[in-house]
CSV table of C-alpha atoms in Angstrom, one decimal:
chain,number,residue,atom,x,y,z
A,191,MET,CA,-168.1,76.1,-188.3
A,192,SER,CA,-169.8,73.4,-186.3
A,193,VAL,CA,-168.8,72.5,-182.8
A,194,GLN,CA,-166.7,69.5,-183.6
A,195,GLU,CA,-164.5,71.5,-186.0
A,196,ARG,CA,-163.9,74.1,-183.7
A,197,LYS,CA,-163.1,71.4,-180.8
A,198,GLU,CA,-160.7,70.1,-183.2
A,199,ARG,CA,-159.2,73.5,-184.0
A,200,GLU,CA,-158.8,74.3,-180.3
A,201,ARG,CA,-157.1,70.9,-179.6
A,202,ALA,CA,-154.6,71.4,-182.7
A,203,VAL,CA,-153.8,74.9,-181.1
A,204,ARG,CA,-153.2,73.1,-177.7
A,205,GLU,CA,-151.1,70.5,-179.4
A,206,ARG,CA,-148.9,73.0,-181.1
A,207,LEU,CA,-148.6,74.8,-177.8
A,208,ILE,CA,-147.7,71.9,-175.8
A,209,VAL,CA,-144.9,71.4,-178.5
A,210,ALA,CA,-143.7,74.8,-178.9
A,211,THR,CA,-143.2,75.1,-175.3
A,212,ALA,CA,-141.6,71.8,-174.7
A,213,ARG,CA,-139.3,72.7,-177.6
A,214,GLU,CA,-138.5,76.2,-176.0
A,215,LEU,CA,-137.9,74.8,-172.4
A,216,ALA,CA,-135.6,72.2,-173.8
A,217,GLU,CA,-133.6,74.8,-175.6
A,218,GLN,CA,-133.4,77.0,-172.5
A,219,GLN,CA,-132.8,74.3,-170.1
A,220,GLY,CA,-132.5,70.5,-171.7
A,221,TRP,CA,-134.5,68.0,-172.0
A,222,ASP,CA,-134.5,67.1,-168.6
A,223,ALA,CA,-136.2,70.4,-167.3
A,224,VAL,CA,-139.2,69.5,-169.7
A,225,THR,CA,-141.8,67.8,-167.2
A,226,THR,CA,-145.3,67.5,-167.7
A,227,ARG,CA,-146.0,69.4,-164.4
A,228,ARG,CA,-143.6,72.1,-165.5
A,229,LEU,CA,-145.1,72.4,-169.3
A,230,ALA,CA,-148.7,72.2,-167.6
A,231,GLU,CA,-147.7,75.4,-165.5
A,232,ARG,CA,-146.2,77.5,-168.4
A,233,ILE,CA,-148.9,76.9,-170.8
A,234,GLU,CA,-151.6,77.1,-167.8
A,235,TYR,CA,-153.1,73.8,-168.5
A,236,SER,CA,-153.7,70.9,-166.4
A,237,GLN,CA,-151.7,67.8,-166.5
A,238,PRO,CA,-154.7,65.7,-167.4
A,239,VAL,CA,-155.1,68.2,-170.5
A,240,LEU,CA,-151.6,67.6,-171.5
A,241,TYR,CA,-152.3,63.5,-171.0
A,242,SER,CA,-155.2,63.9,-173.7
A,243,HIS,CA,-152.8,64.8,-176.1
A,244,PHE,CA,-149.7,63.2,-175.4
A,245,ARG,CA,-149.1,59.8,-173.1
A,246,GLY,CA,-146.0,61.4,-171.5
A,247,LYS,CA,-142.8,63.3,-172.4
A,248,ARG,CA,-141.4,60.3,-174.7
A,249,GLU,CA,-144.5,61.1,-177.2
A,250,ILE,CA,-143.8,64.9,-176.7
A,251,ILE,CA,-140.1,64.4,-177.6
A,252,GLY,CA,-141.3,62.4,-180.9
A,253,ALA,CA,-143.9,65.4,-181.7
A,254,VAL,CA,-140.9,67.7,-181.4
A,255,ALA,CA,-138.7,65.4,-183.4
A,256,LEU,CA,-141.3,64.9,-186.3
A,257,GLU,CA,-141.4,68.9,-186.5
A,258,GLY,CA,-137.7,69.1,-186.5
A,259,ALA,CA,-137.5,66.6,-189.5
A,260,ALA,CA,-139.8,68.5,-191.2
A,261,GLU,CA,-138.1,71.6,-190.6
A,262,LEU,CA,-134.6,70.2,-191.4
A,263,ALA,CA,-136.0,69.2,-194.8
A,264,VAL,CA,-136.9,72.5,-195.8
A,265,ALA,CA,-133.9,73.9,-194.7
A,266,LEU,CA,-131.6,71.6,-196.7
A,267,ARG,CA,-134.1,71.8,-200.1
A,268,ALA,CA,-134.1,75.5,-199.8
A,269,THR,CA,-130.0,75.8,-199.2
A,270,THR,CA,-129.3,73.1,-202.3
A,271,SER,CA,-131.8,74.6,-204.3
A,272,ALA,CA,-130.0,77.9,-204.4
A,273,ALA,CA,-126.6,76.4,-205.1
A,274,ASP,CA,-125.5,75.8,-208.6
A,275,GLY,CA,-123.9,72.7,-209.6
A,276,PRO,CA,-123.2,69.2,-207.9
A,277,ARG,CA,-120.4,70.1,-205.5
A,278,ALA,CA,-122.1,73.4,-204.3
A,279,ARG,CA,-125.4,71.6,-203.6
A,280,VAL,CA,-123.4,68.7,-201.5
A,281,THR,CA,-121.2,71.4,-199.7
A,282,ALA,CA,-124.4,73.4,-199.1
A,283,LEU,CA,-126.2,70.6,-197.9
A,284,ALA,CA,-123.2,69.7,-195.2
A,285,ARG,CA,-123.2,73.2,-194.0
A,286,ALA,CA,-127.2,73.6,-193.5
A,287,TYR,CA,-127.2,70.4,-191.7
A,288,LEU,CA,-124.4,71.3,-189.4
A,289,ASP,CA,-125.9,74.8,-188.7
A,290,PHE,CA,-129.4,73.0,-188.2
A,291,ALA,CA,-128.0,70.8,-185.6
A,292,GLU,CA,-125.6,73.4,-184.0
A,293,HIS,CA,-128.6,76.1,-183.6
A,294,ASN,CA,-131.4,73.7,-182.9
A,295,PRO,CA,-129.5,71.4,-180.4
A,296,ALA,CA,-132.7,70.4,-178.5
A,297,VAL,CA,-134.3,69.7,-181.1
A,298,TYR,CA,-131.7,67.6,-182.9
A,299,ASP,CA,-131.4,65.5,-179.6
A,300,ALA,CA,-135.0,64.7,-180.0
A,301,MET,CA,-134.7,63.8,-183.7
A,302,PHE,CA,-131.7,61.5,-183.4
A,303,GLN,CA,-130.4,61.1,-179.5
A,304,LEU,CA,-133.4,60.9,-177.4
A,305,ASP,CA,-136.3,57.9,-177.5
A,306,GLY,CA,-139.3,59.8,-178.9
A,307,GLY,CA,-141.0,56.3,-179.9
A,308,LEU,CA,-140.4,56.8,-183.3
A,309,ALA,CA,-139.4,54.0,-186.0
A,310,PHE,CA,-136.2,55.0,-188.1
A,311,ALA,CA,-135.2,52.8,-191.7
A,312,ASP,CA,-138.6,51.1,-191.2
A,313,GLU,CA,-142.0,50.7,-193.2
A,314,ASP,CA,-143.7,52.5,-189.9
A,315,THR,CA,-141.3,55.5,-190.0
A,316,PRO,CA,-143.3,58.5,-190.0
A,317,LYS,CA,-143.3,60.7,-193.1
A,318,PRO,CA,-141.5,63.8,-191.8
A,319,LEU,CA,-138.6,61.5,-191.0
A,320,LYS,CA,-138.8,59.7,-194.6
A,321,ASP,CA,-138.8,63.1,-196.0
A,322,GLY,CA,-136.1,64.2,-194.0
A,323,PHE,CA,-133.8,61.3,-195.6
A,324,ALA,CA,-135.6,62.1,-198.9
A,325,ALA,CA,-134.2,65.8,-198.9
A,326,LEU,CA,-130.4,64.4,-198.3
A,327,LEU,CA,-130.9,61.8,-200.8
A,328,GLU,CA,-132.1,64.2,-203.6
A,329,THR,CA,-128.7,66.0,-203.4
A,330,LEU,CA,-126.7,63.2,-202.2
A,331,ALA,CA,-127.8,60.4,-205.2
A,332,GLU,CA,-126.0,62.7,-207.8
A,333,VAL,CA,-122.4,62.2,-206.3
A,334,ALA,CA,-122.7,58.7,-205.1
A,335,GLY,CA,-120.6,57.6,-207.9
A,336,ASP,CA,-120.8,54.7,-210.3
A,337,GLY,CA,-121.8,51.5,-208.8
A,338,VAL,CA,-122.6,52.9,-205.6
A,339,GLU,CA,-126.5,52.7,-204.6
A,340,PRO,CA,-127.5,56.1,-203.8
A,341,GLY,CA,-129.4,55.3,-200.6
A,342,LEU,CA,-126.4,53.4,-199.0
A,343,PHE,CA,-124.1,56.5,-199.6
A,344,THR,CA,-126.7,59.0,-198.3
A,345,GLU,CA,-126.9,56.9,-195.1
A,346,VAL,CA,-122.8,56.9,-194.7
A,347,PHE,CA,-122.8,60.5,-195.8
A,348,TRP,CA,-125.5,61.5,-192.9
A,349,ALA,CA,-123.9,59.2,-190.5
A,350,ALA,CA,-120.4,61.4,-191.2
A,351,LEU,CA,-122.4,64.5,-190.7
A,352,HIS,CA,-124.2,63.3,-187.3
A,353,GLY,CA,-120.8,62.0,-186.1
A,354,LEU,CA,-119.4,65.6,-187.0
A,355,ALA,CA,-122.3,67.3,-185.4
A,356,THR,CA,-122.5,65.3,-182.1
A,357,LEU,CA,-118.6,65.2,-181.7
A,358,THR,CA,-118.4,69.2,-182.0
A,359,ARG,CA,-121.3,69.9,-179.8
A,360,ALA,CA,-119.8,67.5,-177.1
A,361,GLY,CA,-116.6,69.5,-177.2
A,362,ARG,CA,-114.6,66.4,-178.5
A,363,LEU,CA,-113.4,68.2,-181.6
A,364,PRO,CA,-112.2,71.7,-181.9
A,365,VAL,CA,-115.0,74.5,-183.0
A,366,GLY,CA,-112.4,76.4,-185.2
A,367,ASP,CA,-112.1,73.3,-187.7
A,368,ALA,CA,-115.8,72.8,-188.4
A,369,GLU,CA,-115.8,74.5,-191.9
A,370,ARG,CA,-112.4,72.7,-193.0
A,371,ARG,CA,-114.1,69.1,-191.6
A,372,ALA,CA,-117.2,69.7,-193.9
A,373,GLU,CA,-115.0,70.5,-196.8
A,374,LEU,CA,-112.9,67.7,-196.4
A,375,LEU,CA,-116.0,65.5,-196.0
A,376,VAL,CA,-117.4,66.6,-199.4
A,377,ASP,CA,-113.9,66.1,-201.1
A,378,ARG,CA,-113.3,62.7,-200.0
A,379,LEU,CA,-116.9,61.2,-200.2
A,380,ALA,CA,-118.8,62.6,-202.9
A,381,VAL,CA,-117.7,61.7,-206.4
A,382,ILE,CA,-117.9,65.1,-208.3
């Protein structure tokens, strides 16, 4: 291995450590607790080392969002591929999405609530975000209904899931009815 390859590998390891530490800190204490000074202390590198990887917290949030989008896509595909039939796939997709939001609140916030400097719904949208949407579209396209553009249907269904996730987390909806809400969403929006 060349010196350059070793340096690149070490750089990638440091970057993963920064992102993992930011994510862990955000999950434990919220995004307000994530500062470059605190990250530098936790990973035992100087702040200039952090800045050599990310220009600031915004880019760190963006990196966490990209990682989360990739994880969400994997989770959605795994759960829908195990389901038999369109209804079961859409129900599994809805549950997996809401479970991801519930069990990864800081990551979910990085993806959809905070400014990570990422472009959405644009040709400049990063691949992990496009792939996350594609994971939704793959299942939802089959239940969009006649004459309904699958991408548009996916956007509406996703917006409903996001609303359920966000309102439930904020305590605006009773937690006990989460399963019934997901079922109602599948029953009323999907043409099965």
